């Protein structure tokens, strides 16, 4: 993989770094990197990998560019709204660096296609906001011995994690079982600071370039977390789990099998807003209705009997489960309250219920005058 005259000029700042030099730049040119999810994280990660001269980039996504993406997905522009993300990203990246080879995978990663999609790449980056995809990609990387650089974002916080086969633990070593689908709100539900994925995606690209060129210390056995509000990076060390169902000696998760790759779906019982209204009217003292939204959301409008405990502050003491027959959780649309249900089910024998559709459903079906920010 020798460099032509244009590339020698283009990458001169890399070539001047003794740690990279011509040999490292040629390694970058020879590398094949797949980005799963072309969104907030994929945008900076791909821009920097393309600029750095990573020779082959794979783009996997099934979505189209929407106007609400542009607050953070800096790979796209307003004229590209409606185009597929893979096509829009491809043209942007080639205009940045015409020396690249770019393959597009216009698909949603599933148990059926994950190994086929990643098998021809050397390095896999995960930037999706779906838990089941994160586990699918982790499990497939373990199975096919592919290094994985995985980032995630939530509101003001980000995390980064690297897996290198046989050298460090995998994602399942730390988090063995995926959370219940829908239990953790995604960006669309919870909101996200637009610049946050910029930081985390750039870190993902940094790790990738380091791994390809073999420089520095990789993020092995360390979960890096970033709190944008406090402007603080923290690190959580963890080691390979001997019982890991993916990378342990007796793996039980196998890609291409829907049953074994599916997420753990702990059952959450739920009720409709109409039933909730009826129960509250009949037996208000039997039900503890807990609104797990933030206080500013609660103050804007809430159901009469509800108490407010934000999801982050839930504790048994705060709940005072005492004499209630059941505890009903509610939030804006049902995501945060589902997470609260999962937690509460593990803490108490009291009946735990989630309100389907949350305050938005209440506003639509019960009380149109309710303000739901
Ligand atoms: Zn593992």
JSON list of N, CA, C and O in Angstrom, two decimals, residues 3 62 77 79 86 108 110 126 167 204 210 248 287 305 340:
[
{"chain": "A", "resi": 3, "resn": "UNK", "atom": "N", "xyz": [2.07, 5.12, -1.03]},
{"chain": "A", "resi": 3, "resn": "UNK", "atom": "CA", "xyz": [1.36, 6.39, -1.12]},
{"chain": "A", "resi": 3, "resn": "UNK", "atom": "C", "xyz": [1.78, 7.12, -2.40]},
{"chain": "A", "resi": 3, "resn": "UNK", "atom": "O", "xyz": [2.96, 7.15, -2.73]},
{"chain": "A", "resi": 62, "resn": "UNK", "atom": "N", "xyz": [-29.82, 2.18, 7.75]},
{"chain": "A", "resi": 62, "resn": "UNK", "atom": "CA", "xyz": [-31.03, 1.97, 6.95]},
{"chain": "A", "resi": 62, "resn": "UNK", "atom": "C", "xyz": [-31.87, 3.23, 6.85]},
{"chain": "A", "resi": 62, "resn": "UNK", "atom": "O", "xyz": [-32.89, 3.26, 6.19]},
{"chain": "A", "resi": 77, "resn": "UNK", "atom": "N", "xyz": [-25.95, 17.77, 5.26]},
{"chain": "A", "resi": 77, "resn": "UNK", "atom": "CA", "xyz": [-26.39, 19.16, 5.17]},
{"chain": "A", "resi": 77, "resn": "UNK", "atom": "C", "xyz": [-27.87, 19.21, 4.79]},
{"chain": "A", "resi": 77, "resn": "UNK", "atom": "O", "xyz": [-28.49, 18.20, 4.46]},
{"chain": "A", "resi": 79, "resn": "UNK", "atom": "N", "xyz": [-29.52, 20.24, 2.26]},
{"chain": "A", "resi": 79, "resn": "UNK", "atom": "CA", "xyz": [-29.93, 19.79, 0.92]},
{"chain": "A", "resi": 79, "resn": "UNK", "atom": "C", "xyz": [-30.07, 18.26, 0.86]},
{"chain": "A", "resi": 79, "resn": "UNK", "atom": "O", "xyz": [-30.69, 17.73, -0.05]},
{"chain": "A", "resi": 86, "resn": "UNK", "atom": "N", "xyz": [-26.54, 6.51, 3.90]},
{"chain": "A", "resi": 86, "resn": "UNK", "atom": "CA", "xyz": [-25.36, 5.88, 3.32]},
{"chain": "A", "resi": 86, "resn": "UNK", "atom": "C", "xyz": [-24.92, 6.63, 2.06]},
{"chain": "A", "resi": 86, "resn": "UNK", "atom": "O", "xyz": [-23.73, 6.92, 1.89]},
{"chain": "A", "resi": 108, "resn": "UNK", "atom": "N", "xyz": [-30.63, -2.61, 8.04]},
{"chain": "A", "resi": 108, "resn": "UNK", "atom": "CA", "xyz": [-30.62, -2.60, 9.49]},
{"chain": "A", "resi": 108, "resn": "UNK", "atom": "C", "xyz": [-29.90, -3.86, 9.95]},
{"chain": "A", "resi": 108, "resn": "UNK", "atom": "O", "xyz": [-30.18, -4.95, 9.45]},
{"chain": "A", "resi": 110, "resn": "UNK", "atom": "N", "xyz": [-29.18, -7.02, 11.72]},
{"chain": "A", "resi": 110, "resn": "UNK", "atom": "CA", "xyz": [-30.00, -8.00, 12.44]},
{"chain": "A", "resi": 110, "resn": "UNK", "atom": "C", "xyz": [-29.14, -9.25, 12.70]},
{"chain": "A", "resi": 110, "resn": "UNK", "atom": "O", "xyz": [-28.02, -9.36, 12.18]},
{"chain": "A", "resi": 126, "resn": "UNK", "atom": "N", "xyz": [-19.09, 0.74, 16.35]},
{"chain": "A", "resi": 126, "resn": "UNK", "atom": "CA", "xyz": [-20.52, 0.76, 16.61]},
{"chain": "A", "resi": 126, "resn": "UNK", "atom": "C", "xyz": [-20.93, 2.13, 17.11]},
{"chain": "A", "resi": 126, "resn": "UNK", "atom": "O", "xyz": [-20.39, 2.62, 18.10]},
{"chain": "A", "resi": 167, "resn": "UNK", "atom": "N", "xyz": [-7.36, -10.15, 23.85]},
{"chain": "A", "resi": 167, "resn": "UNK", "atom": "CA", "xyz": [-6.54, -9.22, 24.62]},
{"chain": "A", "resi": 167, "resn": "UNK", "atom": "C", "xyz": [-7.31, -8.53, 25.74]},
{"chain": "A", "resi": 167, "resn": "UNK", "atom": "O", "xyz": [-6.71, -7.98, 26.66]},
{"chain": "A", "resi": 204, "resn": "UNK", "atom": "N", "xyz": [-13.74, 7.83, 19.26]},
{"chain": "A", "resi": 204, "resn": "UNK", "atom": "CA", "xyz": [-13.83, 6.54, 18.56]},
{"chain": "A", "resi": 204, "resn": "UNK", "atom": "C", "xyz": [-12.82, 6.50, 17.41]},
{"chain": "A", "resi": 204, "resn": "UNK", "atom": "O", "xyz": [-12.12, 5.50, 17.22]},
{"chain": "A", "resi": 210, "resn": "UNK", "atom": "N", "xyz": [-5.27, 4.67, 16.46]},
{"chain": "A", "resi": 210, "resn": "UNK", "atom": "CA", "xyz": [-4.24, 4.10, 17.34]},
{"chain": "A", "resi": 210, "resn": "UNK", "atom": "C", "xyz": [-4.12, 2.59, 17.14]},
{"chain": "A", "resi": 210, "resn": "UNK", "atom": "O", "xyz": [-3.01, 2.04, 17.06]},
{"chain": "A", "resi": 248, "resn": "UNK", "atom": "N", "xyz": [-16.47, -15.98, 26.81]},
{"chain": "A", "resi": 248, "resn": "UNK", "atom": "CA", "xyz": [-16.02, -16.96, 27.80]},
{"chain": "A", "resi": 248, "resn": "UNK", "atom": "C", "xyz": [-15.72, -18.30, 27.15]},
{"chain": "A", "resi": 248, "resn": "UNK", "atom": "O", "xyz": [-15.94, -18.50, 25.95]},
{"chain": "A", "resi": 287, "resn": "UNK", "atom": "N", "xyz": [-53.17, 2.87, 45.04]},
{"chain": "A", "resi": 287, "resn": "UNK", "atom": "CA", "xyz": [-52.16, 2.99, 43.97]},
{"chain": "A", "resi": 287, "resn": "UNK", "atom": "C", "xyz": [-51.17, 4.09, 44.31]},
{"chain": "A", "resi": 287, "resn": "UNK", "atom": "O", "xyz": [-51.58, 5.19, 44.69]},
{"chain": "A", "resi": 305, "resn": "UNK", "atom": "N", "xyz": [-52.88, 12.73, 41.37]},
{"chain": "A", "resi": 305, "resn": "UNK", "atom": "CA", "xyz": [-52.40, 11.93, 42.50]},
{"chain": "A", "resi": 305, "resn": "UNK", "atom": "C", "xyz": [-50.91, 11.58, 42.42]},
{"chain": "A", "resi": 305, "resn": "UNK", "atom": "O", "xyz": [-50.38, 10.93, 43.31]},
{"chain": "A", "resi": 340, "resn": "UNK", "atom": "N", "xyz": [-37.92, 2.29, 35.08]},
{"chain": "A", "resi": 340, "resn": "UNK", "atom": "CA", "xyz": [-38.26, 2.32, 36.51]},
{"chain": "A", "resi": 340, "resn": "UNK", "atom": "C", "xyz": [-38.94, 1.02, 36.92]},
{"chain": "A", "resi": 340, "resn": "UNK", "atom": "O", "xyz": [-38.66, 0.47, 37.99]}
]
